[in-house]
Amino acid sequence: MNLTRTIKIQLAIFTAVALAVISAVAFNYMRLPAVLFGVGHYTVKLQLAESGYLYPSSNVTYRGTEVGTVTAVRLTDTGVEADLSLKSGIPIPSDLDAEVRSQTAIGEQYVALLPRGDAPPLKNGDVIPRDRTSVPPNVSALLDAANRGVEAIPNNNLKTVIDESYTAFGGLGPEFRRLVQGATSLAIDADKNRDALVSLIDDSKPVLDSQIDTSDSVQAWAAHLATVTDQLRTQDAPLAGLLEKGPGALDEARSLVDELKPTLPTVLANLVSIDKVAIVYQPAIEQLLVLLPQGTAGIAAGMVADLNQKTDYRGFYLSFNLNLNLPPPCTTGFLPTQQKRGPAFEDAPPRAPGNVYCRTPQDGMFNVRGAKNYPCLERPGKRAPSVDMCLSDEQYVPLNDGFNWKGDPNATLSGQDIPQLPPGSPPSPDLHPAPPPAAPIPVAAAEYDPATGTYIGPDGKTYTQSNLAQTAPQEKNWQSMLTPPGG
């Protein structure tokens, strides 16, 4: 057969097109390299309790996307094992669950891979264990159970249920339509606000956990509220009287406030300063409020008469034991003797600058509750006689131990001022200078006669001191002490 050159060219082109079509069908549609040789795929074994109607060529999906097929399903001694051929280009975490699902109501099972978390990807030869797999329920058993349930319903009773349902819901079409429309609108609005609803659901857990954690407090609050409501119900009449007389009392209070208007703002303005002081001295005020009731209780207990004593006395049962000079009075830290004013003066001179207080050691026995032991409330643990010393780093330094009972009671080697001045202050002038010393009284010498006890005084008169004479009795009694001299 003699073929022309044109026919040969046409046959060659036809052969090339046929080979291209066959290759496309084999590689793209039939996927012969992957089916025959596993090119671009790797195999993973899936262990199941039962097949769940899974069959070869079933699809395998990951996050809803097809990633492979089931190549074989076979029985084992412990259940069923299936081979999954997965695409190599899609990394699938090895920490996952595998579920056999039904794509339609008539079957068409497939395997859904559900990741649990981040993990190394699956590789060829890996096994998904049985405890990580699940299969759908048996449809035949489900239909048999539903059939048995339907057969268990008596026909007459079913007819009665249908008739009563018609009586109950008959004619409610418009209401059901509104209900469905409202539910639809609610679903549409919820879909529009999906992010807000999701955030609300996510953020509700801490709130619900807090309610669980405080359940005991909520129960206690409810119990206390029940007690309060019971008391209100019991005291209904007094409460009604309060509501009736309350408006009149409020009118009187308003009138009182109107009368206090000129002075009330000034009082409140002054209370602002008191408030600042009260904030600083809050611990001291709190301690006072704690100790004052105890002291009051002690005083009240002292007024109770002893029932064992046969007396009608209803006063204080106190023991007045006078411990004089135990401890002795503190004289250290006060003005020197020459600057002290006599009690006969009636004027009011200016106060000496600085602080005058008992300046003995803070742990000494003198004046333990004095200024030297004032607590510094803004610096707990520190004690100082002044606010400036409390707020500064200066520490209290005593003059002496307080037992300098003769001489200058303020004798010290520290060079501190009396009164104590703030640091950097000039020395204070002597506000009460001692008067100049009087001229000494001239001393007159007189000869004394020890035999008679006579002597001549400065005025030239003769005097007698009989008890100094040699003839005076050696023993004196109280009568001789009262006898005038020379008598």
Short mmCIF file of C-alpha atoms in Angstrom, two decimals:
data_model
loop_
_atom_site.label_atom_id
_atom_site.label_comp_id
_atom_site.label_asym_id
_atom_site.label_seq_id
_atom_site.Cartn_x
_atom_site.Cartn_y
_atom_site.Cartn_z
CA MET A 1 0.00 0.00 0.00
CA ASN A 2 1.48 3.23 -1.15
CA LEU A 3 0.67 6.10 1.27
CA THR A 4 1.15 9.58 0.22
CA ARG A 5 3.12 12.07 2.22
CA THR A 6 -0.08 13.92 3.21
CA ILE A 7 -1.71 10.77 4.55
CA LYS A 8 1.41 9.96 6.56
CA ILE A 9 1.36 13.45 8.11
CA GLN A 10 -2.32 13.11 8.95
CA LEU A 11 -1.76 9.69 10.55
CA ALA A 12 1.09 11.08 12.62
CA ILE A 13 -0.99 14.01 13.84
CA PHE A 14 -3.88 11.65 14.69
CA THR A 15 -1.55 9.36 16.57
CA ALA A 16 -0.10 12.26 18.57
CA VAL A 17 -3.56 13.60 19.46
CA ALA A 18 -4.73 10.13 20.47
CA LEU A 19 -1.71 9.62 22.67
CA ALA A 20 -2.27 13.05 24.31
CA VAL A 21 -5.93 12.24 24.97
CA ILE A 22 -5.10 8.82 26.36
CA SER A 23 -2.40 10.34 28.60
CA ALA A 24 -4.76 13.01 29.84
CA VAL A 25 -7.43 10.43 30.66
CA ALA A 26 -4.90 8.12 32.29
CA PHE A 27 -3.13 10.78 34.35
CA ASN A 28 -5.91 13.26 35.17
CA TYR A 29 -9.12 11.26 35.19
CA MET A 30 -8.12 7.67 35.90
CA ARG A 31 -5.00 8.72 37.85
CA LEU A 32 -3.24 5.58 36.80
CA PRO A 33 0.17 6.51 38.32
CA ALA A 34 -1.39 7.04 41.70
CA VAL A 35 -3.61 3.96 41.43
CA LEU A 36 -0.99 1.63 40.05
CA PHE A 37 2.20 2.97 41.59
CA GLY A 38 1.05 5.37 44.40
CA VAL A 39 2.80 8.36 42.92
CA GLY A 40 2.06 11.57 44.94
CA HIS A 41 0.26 9.60 47.65
CA TYR A 42 1.08 7.87 50.92
CA THR A 43 -0.84 5.14 52.77
CA VAL A 44 -2.28 5.33 56.30
CA LYS A 45 -4.05 2.44 58.03
CA LEU A 46 -7.40 3.08 59.78
CA GLN A 47 -8.55 0.67 62.53
CA LEU A 48 -12.35 0.38 63.06
CA ALA A 49 -14.60 -1.60 65.38
CA GLU A 50 -16.82 -2.36 62.34
CA SER A 51 -16.91 -1.27 58.74
CA GLY A 52 -19.83 1.11 59.06
CA TYR A 53 -20.63 0.29 55.38
CA LEU A 54 -17.32 1.79 54.30
CA TYR A 55 -16.18 0.51 50.90
CA PRO A 56 -13.12 0.85 48.65
CA SER A 57 -12.96 4.04 46.58
CA SER A 58 -14.77 5.95 49.36
CA ASN A 59 -13.59 9.52 49.72
CA VAL A 60 -11.39 10.79 52.57
CA THR A 61 -11.88 14.44 53.64
CA TYR A 62 -9.89 16.83 55.85
CA ARG A 63 -11.64 20.02 56.98
CA GLY A 64 -14.34 19.33 54.37
CA THR A 65 -11.86 18.98 51.49
CA GLU A 66 -11.15 15.71 49.66
CA VAL A 67 -7.58 14.59 50.41
CA GLY A 68 -7.64 10.93 49.35
CA THR A 69 -9.58 7.71 48.92
CA VAL A 70 -10.10 4.37 50.63
CA THR A 71 -8.14 1.75 48.70
CA ALA A 72 -9.02 -1.37 50.70
CA VAL A 73 -11.31 -2.55 53.53
CA ARG A 74 -10.55 -5.90 55.19
CA LEU A 75 -11.41 -7.88 58.32
CA THR A 76 -8.95 -8.40 61.16
CA ASP A 77 -8.98 -10.45 64.37
CA THR A 78 -10.11 -7.39 66.36
CA GLY A 79 -12.35 -5.57 63.84
CA VAL A 80 -11.91 -3.93 60.46
CA GLU A 81 -8.90 -2.24 58.91
CA ALA A 82 -9.00 0.20 55.98
CA ASP A 83 -6.18 1.60 53.87
CA LEU A 84 -6.33 5.32 53.17
CA SER A 85 -4.40 6.72 50.20
CA LEU A 86 -3.76 10.40 51.03
CA LYS A 87 -2.27 13.16 48.88
CA SER A 88 1.30 14.02 49.73
CA GLY A 89 0.93 17.77 49.17
CA ILE A 90 -1.56 18.30 52.02
CA PRO A 91 -0.06 18.12 55.57
CA ILE A 92 -2.51 16.49 57.99
CA PRO A 93 -1.73 16.53 61.77
CA SER A 94 -1.18 13.11 63.28
CA ASP A 95 -3.20 14.10 66.40
CA LEU A 96 -6.71 13.60 64.96
CA ASP A 97 -9.98 11.68 65.07
CA ALA A 98 -11.38 9.73 62.14
CA GLU A 99 -15.15 9.35 61.71
CA VAL A 100 -17.02 7.26 59.15
CA ARG A 101 -19.92 9.41 57.99
CA SER A 102 -22.79 9.08 55.54
CA GLN A 103 -22.92 11.71 52.80
CA THR A 104 -26.57 11.04 51.86
CA ALA A 105 -29.55 9.18 53.26
CA ILE A 106 -28.93 6.20 50.95
CA GLY A 107 -25.33 5.67 52.00
CA GLU A 108 -22.18 6.92 50.24
CA GLN A 109 -19.95 6.63 53.30
CA TYR A 110 -16.72 8.60 53.54
CA VAL A 111 -13.98 9.12 56.12
CA ALA A 112 -13.75 12.56 57.81
CA LEU A 113 -10.41 13.41 59.44
CA LEU A 114 -10.87 15.84 62.38
CA PRO A 115 -7.67 17.36 63.86
CA ARG A 116 -7.36 17.74 67.63
CA GLY A 117 -4.38 20.11 67.76
CA ASP A 118 -1.00 20.93 66.36
CA ALA A 119 1.16 17.84 65.81
CA PRO A 120 3.66 16.47 63.26
CA PRO A 121 1.95 15.54 59.94
CA LEU A 122 0.94 12.01 59.02
CA LYS A 123 3.47 9.96 57.09
CA ASN A 124 3.43 6.74 55.12
CA GLY A 125 2.73 3.72 57.30
CA ASP A 126 1.10 5.58 60.19
CA VAL A 127 -1.85 3.92 61.97
CA ILE A 128 -4.94 5.71 63.29
CA PRO A 129 -5.85 3.57 66.35
CA ARG A 130 -9.30 2.24 67.06
CA ASP A 131 -9.88 4.56 70.08
CA ARG A 132 -9.58 7.53 67.69
CA THR A 133 -12.22 6.27 65.23
CA SER A 134 -16.01 6.04 65.18
CA VAL A 135 -18.71 4.74 62.80
CA PRO A 136 -22.32 5.86 62.30
CA PRO A 137 -25.10 3.92 64.02
CA ASN A 138 -26.55 0.88 62.29
CA VAL A 139 -29.42 2.15 60.13
CA SER A 140 -31.14 -1.25 60.12
CA ALA A 141 -31.14 -1.44 63.92
CA LEU A 142 -32.40 2.14 64.04
CA LEU A 143 -35.25 1.37 61.64
CA ASP A 144 -36.10 -1.82 63.56
CA ALA A 145 -36.24 0.13 66.84
CA ALA A 146 -38.42 2.83 65.23
CA ASN A 147 -40.73 0.17 63.81
CA ARG A 148 -41.05 -1.52 67.19
CA GLY A 149 -41.80 1.85 68.78
CA VAL A 150 -44.52 2.61 66.25
CA GLU A 151 -46.05 -0.87 66.68
CA ALA A 152 -46.15 -0.32 70.47
CA ILE A 153 -48.49 2.65 70.06
CA PRO A 154 -52.14 1.56 70.18
CA ASN A 155 -54.03 2.68 67.09
CA ASN A 156 -57.00 3.97 69.09
CA ASN A 157 -54.79 6.02 71.39
CA LEU A 158 -52.89 7.38 68.39
CA LYS A 159 -56.18 8.45 66.84
CA THR A 160 -57.14 10.11 70.12
CA VAL A 161 -53.80 11.98 70.21
CA ILE A 162 -54.28 13.21 66.66
CA ASP A 163 -57.87 14.30 67.36
CA GLU A 164 -56.89 16.11 70.56
CA SER A 165 -53.93 17.74 68.81
CA TYR A 166 -56.29 19.03 66.14
CA THR A 167 -58.61 20.36 68.84
CA ALA A 168 -55.68 22.02 70.65
CA PHE A 169 -53.93 23.55 67.65
CA GLY A 170 -56.73 23.85 65.11
CA GLY A 171 -57.28 27.41 63.91
CA LEU A 172 -53.93 28.61 65.30
CA GLY A 173 -52.37 29.00 61.88
CA PRO A 174 -51.93 32.80 62.10
CA GLU A 175 -50.36 32.51 65.54
CA PHE A 176 -47.96 29.80 64.35
CA ARG A 177 -47.15 31.92 61.32
CA ARG A 178 -46.27 34.88 63.55
CA LEU A 179 -44.22 32.57 65.77
CA VAL A 180 -42.31 31.23 62.77
CA GLN A 181 -41.85 34.73 61.36
CA GLY A 182 -40.58 35.99 64.73
CA ALA A 183 -38.20 33.03 65.05
CA THR A 184 -36.98 33.69 61.51
CA SER A 185 -36.42 37.38 62.24
CA LEU A 186 -34.63 36.45 65.45
CA ALA A 187 -32.38 34.01 63.58
CA ILE A 188 -31.62 36.64 60.89
CA ASP A 189 -30.75 39.28 63.50
CA ALA A 190 -28.65 36.75 65.41
CA ASP A 191 -26.77 35.94 62.20
CA LYS A 192 -26.10 39.67 61.63
CA ASN A 193 -24.74 39.99 65.18
CA ARG A 194 -22.95 36.68 65.18
CA ASP A 195 -19.63 38.07 66.41
CA ALA A 196 -21.28 39.86 69.33
CA LEU A 197 -23.24 36.72 70.28
CA VAL A 198 -20.10 34.58 70.07
CA SER A 199 -18.22 37.06 72.24
CA LEU A 200 -21.12 37.07 74.70
CA ILE A 201 -21.08 33.29 74.90
CA ASP A 202 -17.29 33.16 75.26
CA ASP A 203 -17.21 35.91 77.88
CA SER A 204 -20.09 34.44 79.86
CA LYS A 205 -17.90 31.64 81.24
CA PRO A 206 -15.96 33.85 83.72
CA VAL A 207 -19.25 35.38 84.88
CA LEU A 208 -20.86 31.97 85.35
CA ASP A 209 -17.71 30.69 87.09
CA SER A 210 -17.83 33.65 89.47
CA GLN A 211 -21.46 32.79 90.27
CA ILE A 212 -20.42 29.22 91.01
CA ASP A 213 -17.52 30.38 93.19
CA THR A 214 -19.79 32.75 95.14
CA SER A 215 -22.71 30.36 95.44
CA ASP A 216 -22.25 30.15 99.23
CA SER A 217 -22.31 33.96 99.50
CA VAL A 218 -25.40 34.14 97.29
CA GLN A 219 -27.17 31.55 99.43
CA ALA A 220 -26.18 33.43 102.60
CA TRP A 221 -27.42 36.69 101.04
CA ALA A 222 -30.72 35.03 100.13
CA ALA A 223 -31.07 33.67 103.67
CA HIS A 224 -30.35 37.11 105.17
CA LEU A 225 -32.83 38.68 102.75
CA ALA A 226 -35.45 36.17 103.87
CA THR A 227 -34.72 37.12 107.49
CA VAL A 228 -35.09 40.81 106.68
CA THR A 229 -38.40 40.28 104.86
CA ASP A 230 -39.68 38.20 107.77
CA GLN A 231 -38.79 41.02 110.17
CA LEU A 232 -40.50 43.54 107.89
CA ARG A 233 -43.61 41.39 107.84
CA THR A 234 -43.51 41.03 111.63
CA GLN A 235 -42.91 44.76 112.15
CA ASP A 236 -45.53 45.84 109.65
CA ALA A 237 -47.31 48.20 112.07
CA PRO A 238 -44.16 50.12 113.18
CA LEU A 239 -43.05 50.35 109.55
CA ALA A 240 -46.43 51.77 108.57
CA GLY A 241 -46.14 54.29 111.41
CA LEU A 242 -42.65 55.27 110.17
CA LEU A 243 -44.02 55.85 106.69
CA GLU A 244 -46.88 57.92 108.10
CA LYS A 245 -44.74 60.05 110.43
CA GLY A 246 -41.63 60.11 108.27
CA PRO A 247 -42.70 63.04 106.02
CA GLY A 248 -43.36 65.25 109.05
CA ALA A 249 -39.97 64.37 110.53
CA LEU A 250 -38.29 65.14 107.21
CA ASP A 251 -40.04 68.53 107.12
CA GLU A 252 -38.69 69.28 110.59
CA ALA A 253 -35.22 68.22 109.49
CA ARG A 254 -35.47 70.47 106.45
CA SER A 255 -36.50 73.37 108.67
CA LEU A 256 -33.52 72.66 110.91
CA VAL A 257 -31.20 72.67 107.90
CA ASP A 258 -32.71 75.97 106.74
CA GLU A 259 -31.99 77.48 110.14
CA LEU A 260 -28.42 76.20 110.04
CA LYS A 261 -27.74 77.50 106.54
CA PRO A 262 -25.69 80.54 107.69
CA THR A 263 -23.33 78.47 109.83
CA LEU A 264 -23.56 75.00 108.28
CA PRO A 265 -21.22 75.76 105.32
CA THR A 266 -18.60 77.09 107.71
CA VAL A 267 -18.90 73.99 109.87
CA LEU A 268 -18.59 71.74 106.84
CA ALA A 269 -15.56 73.71 105.60
CA ASN A 270 -13.92 73.25 108.99
CA LEU A 271 -14.74 69.56 108.88
CA VAL A 272 -12.61 69.29 105.74
CA SER A 273 -9.50 69.99 107.83
CA ILE A 274 -10.72 67.58 110.49
CA ASP A 275 -11.26 65.01 107.75
CA LYS A 276 -7.63 65.31 106.63
CA VAL A 277 -6.43 64.88 110.19
CA ALA A 278 -8.83 61.96 110.73
CA ILE A 279 -7.45 60.21 107.63
CA VAL A 280 -3.91 60.44 109.01
CA TYR A 281 -4.98 59.36 112.51
CA GLN A 282 -7.39 56.68 111.32
CA PRO A 283 -5.51 53.81 113.09
CA ALA A 284 -5.49 55.78 116.39
CA ILE A 285 -9.19 56.63 116.07
CA GLU A 286 -9.97 53.01 115.27
CA GLN A 287 -8.03 51.84 118.34
CA LEU A 288 -9.86 54.42 120.45
CA LEU A 289 -13.22 53.16 119.22
CA VAL A 290 -12.14 49.63 120.09
CA LEU A 291 -10.81 50.42 123.57
CA LEU A 292 -13.46 52.97 124.62
CA PRO A 293 -16.30 50.40 124.91
CA GLN A 294 -14.01 48.17 126.96
CA GLY A 295 -13.13 51.05 129.28
CA THR A 296 -16.80 51.98 129.63
CA ALA A 297 -17.62 48.37 130.46
CA GLY A 298 -14.86 48.38 133.09
CA ILE A 299 -16.24 51.57 134.68
CA ALA A 300 -19.75 50.10 134.66
CA ALA A 301 -18.45 46.93 136.31
CA GLY A 302 -16.79 49.03 139.02
CA MET A 303 -20.17 50.53 139.96
CA VAL A 304 -21.77 47.13 140.64
CA ALA A 305 -21.99 46.40 144.35
CA ASP A 306 -20.47 43.24 145.78
CA LEU A 307 -23.36 40.94 146.70
CA ASN A 308 -21.24 39.22 149.31
CA GLN A 309 -20.99 42.41 151.36
CA LYS A 310 -23.92 43.48 153.49
CA THR A 311 -24.07 47.03 152.34
CA ASP A 312 -26.27 49.27 150.23
CA TYR A 313 -23.29 51.14 148.78
CA ARG A 314 -23.58 51.57 145.04
CA GLY A 315 -20.43 53.49 144.22
CA PHE A 316 -17.02 52.67 142.80
CA TYR A 317 -15.11 49.91 144.51
CA LEU A 318 -11.62 51.29 143.99
CA SER A 319 -8.46 51.06 146.04
CA PHE A 320 -6.62 54.38 146.38
CA ASN A 321 -3.06 53.29 147.20
CA LEU A 322 -0.90 56.41 146.95
CA ASN A 323 2.49 55.47 145.53
CA LEU A 324 4.21 58.83 145.88
CA ASN A 325 7.33 59.38 143.79
CA LEU A 326 7.05 55.93 142.20
CA PRO A 327 8.39 56.85 139.75
CA PRO A 328 9.62 60.30 140.74
CA PRO A 329 8.54 63.25 138.57
CA CYS A 330 10.50 63.93 135.42
CA THR A 331 12.51 67.16 135.46
CA THR A 332 14.76 66.47 132.47
CA GLY A 333 13.93 68.44 129.32
CA PHE A 334 12.10 71.32 131.00
CA LEU A 335 13.19 74.93 131.60
CA PRO A 336 16.05 75.45 134.01
CA THR A 337 15.20 76.37 137.57
CA GLN A 338 16.16 80.02 137.14
CA GLN A 339 13.69 80.34 134.22
CA LYS A 340 10.71 78.70 135.90
CA ARG A 341 7.92 81.07 136.83
CA GLY A 342 6.46 81.17 140.26
CA PRO A 343 2.85 80.11 140.75
CA ALA A 344 1.99 83.55 142.16
CA PHE A 345 2.35 85.26 138.77
CA GLU A 346 -0.97 85.99 137.03
CA ASP A 347 0.19 87.33 133.67
CA ALA A 348 0.32 85.29 130.43
CA PRO A 349 3.75 85.63 128.86
CA PRO A 350 4.42 84.25 125.34
CA ARG A 351 5.25 80.58 125.12
CA ALA A 352 8.88 79.71 124.73
CA PRO A 353 9.72 78.53 121.17
CA GLY A 354 10.40 74.88 120.70
CA ASN A 355 9.15 71.77 122.46
CA VAL A 356 9.33 71.24 126.20
CA TYR A 357 8.73 67.66 127.33
CA CYS A 358 10.28 64.87 129.37
CA ARG A 359 13.42 64.04 127.41
CA THR A 360 14.47 60.78 129.01
CA PRO A 361 14.95 57.48 127.10
CA GLN A 362 11.80 56.22 125.40
CA ASP A 363 11.98 52.92 127.26
CA GLY A 364 12.73 54.62 130.60
CA MET A 365 10.42 54.68 133.61
CA PHE A 366 9.70 58.41 133.42
CA ASN A 367 6.54 59.69 131.71
CA VAL A 368 6.06 56.63 129.50
CA ARG A 369 2.93 58.15 127.95
CA GLY A 370 4.54 61.53 127.33
CA ALA A 371 5.40 63.30 124.09
CA LYS A 372 8.61 61.32 123.60
CA ASN A 373 6.53 58.19 122.87
CA TYR A 374 3.98 59.71 120.47
CA PRO A 375 3.48 57.11 117.69
CA CYS A 376 4.27 58.27 114.13
CA LEU A 377 1.16 57.11 112.28
CA GLU A 378 2.63 57.81 108.86
CA ARG A 379 5.72 55.77 109.74
CA PRO A 380 4.62 52.70 111.70
CA GLY A 381 7.13 51.59 114.31
CA LYS A 382 8.66 55.02 114.84
CA ARG A 383 7.97 57.23 117.88
CA ALA A 384 8.88 60.91 118.13
CA PRO A 385 7.79 64.01 120.10
CA SER A 386 6.91 66.12 117.02
CA VAL A 387 5.44 65.78 113.56
CA ASP A 388 8.58 67.18 111.95
CA MET A 389 10.71 64.51 113.59
CA CYS A 390 8.19 61.84 112.56
CA LEU A 391 8.33 62.86 108.89
CA SER A 392 12.11 63.30 108.81
CA ASP A 393 14.94 60.83 109.22
CA GLU A 394 15.92 62.42 112.53
CA GLN A 395 15.86 60.05 115.48
CA TYR A 396 14.95 60.90 119.05
CA VAL A 397 17.99 61.46 121.30
CA PRO A 398 17.42 61.74 125.10
CA LEU A 399 19.28 64.21 127.28
CA ASN A 400 20.08 61.75 130.06
CA ASP A 401 18.57 58.81 131.89
CA GLY A 402 16.47 61.07 134.19
CA PHE A 403 18.20 60.11 137.41
CA ASN A 404 20.26 63.27 137.66
CA TRP A 405 18.49 64.30 140.86
CA LYS A 406 20.99 66.86 142.01
CA GLY A 407 22.52 69.70 140.11
CA ASP A 408 21.22 70.60 136.66
CA PRO A 409 18.53 68.06 135.61
CA ASN A 410 19.25 68.92 131.95
CA ALA A 411 22.95 68.13 132.22
CA THR A 412 23.96 66.51 128.93
CA LEU A 413 26.91 66.14 126.64
CA SER A 414 24.78 66.21 123.47
CA GLY A 415 24.57 70.00 123.24
CA GLN A 416 20.80 69.98 122.65
CA ASP A 417 18.73 73.09 123.19
CA ILE A 418 16.26 73.49 126.02
CA PRO A 419 13.49 73.91 124.81
CA GLN A 420 14.10 71.67 121.79
CA LEU A 421 14.15 73.75 118.59
CA PRO A 422 13.69 72.52 115.01
CA PRO A 423 16.92 71.91 113.08
CA GLY A 424 18.48 75.19 111.83
CA SER A 425 16.60 77.44 114.28
CA PRO A 426 18.54 80.22 116.08
CA PRO A 427 18.84 79.84 119.83
CA SER A 428 15.85 81.26 121.67
CA PRO A 429 16.33 84.25 123.98
CA ASP A 430 15.77 83.85 127.68
CA LEU A 431 12.14 84.90 128.14
CA HIS A 432 12.35 84.80 131.90
CA PRO A 433 15.80 85.98 132.90
CA ALA A 434 16.69 85.44 136.46
CA PRO A 435 16.79 88.64 138.56
CA PRO A 436 20.24 89.96 139.44
CA PRO A 437 21.53 88.54 142.68
CA ALA A 438 20.91 90.71 145.71
CA ALA A 439 23.74 92.25 147.62
CA PRO A 440 25.06 89.90 150.28
CA ILE A 441 23.83 90.59 153.79
CA PRO A 442 26.67 91.75 156.00
CA VAL A 443 27.63 89.21 158.56
CA ALA A 444 27.98 90.51 162.11
CA ALA A 445 30.14 88.62 164.56
CA ALA A 446 29.04 88.51 168.17
CA GLU A 447 30.72 86.93 171.21
CA TYR A 448 28.64 84.13 172.70
CA ASP A 449 28.84 83.16 176.36
CA PRO A 450 28.31 79.39 176.50
CA ALA A 451 27.92 79.46 180.27
CA THR A 452 24.89 81.74 180.27
CA GLY A 453 23.80 81.51 176.62
CA THR A 454 23.86 85.32 176.18
CA TYR A 455 25.16 87.30 173.23
CA ILE A 456 24.84 90.91 171.90
CA GLY A 457 23.05 91.27 168.57
CA PRO A 458 23.83 93.71 165.74
CA ASP A 459 21.23 96.12 167.12
CA GLY A 460 23.17 96.39 170.40
CA LYS A 461 20.63 94.43 172.45
CA THR A 462 21.43 91.43 174.62
CA TYR A 463 19.86 88.08 173.72
CA THR A 464 19.81 84.73 175.47
CA GLN A 465 19.73 81.28 173.76
CA SER A 466 19.40 79.06 176.80
CA ASN A 467 19.35 75.72 175.02
CA LEU A 468 22.86 76.35 173.72
CA ALA A 469 24.27 76.91 177.18
CA GLN A 470 26.30 74.31 178.95
CA THR A 471 23.69 74.18 181.73
CA ALA A 472 20.88 73.29 179.28
CA PRO A 473 19.35 69.87 179.84
CA GLN A 474 20.80 67.22 177.61
CA GLU A 475 17.43 65.60 176.91
CA LYS A 476 14.68 67.76 175.43
CA ASN A 477 10.99 67.01 175.45
CA TRP A 478 8.15 68.59 173.55
CA GLN A 479 7.41 70.99 176.44
CA SER A 480 10.94 72.37 176.34
CA MET A 481 10.68 72.80 172.56
CA LEU A 482 7.59 75.00 173.06
CA THR A 483 9.19 77.09 175.84
CA PRO A 484 10.33 80.53 174.59
CA PRO A 485 14.07 81.23 174.73
CA GLY A 486 15.21 82.51 178.09
CA GLY A 487 12.03 81.35 179.74
#
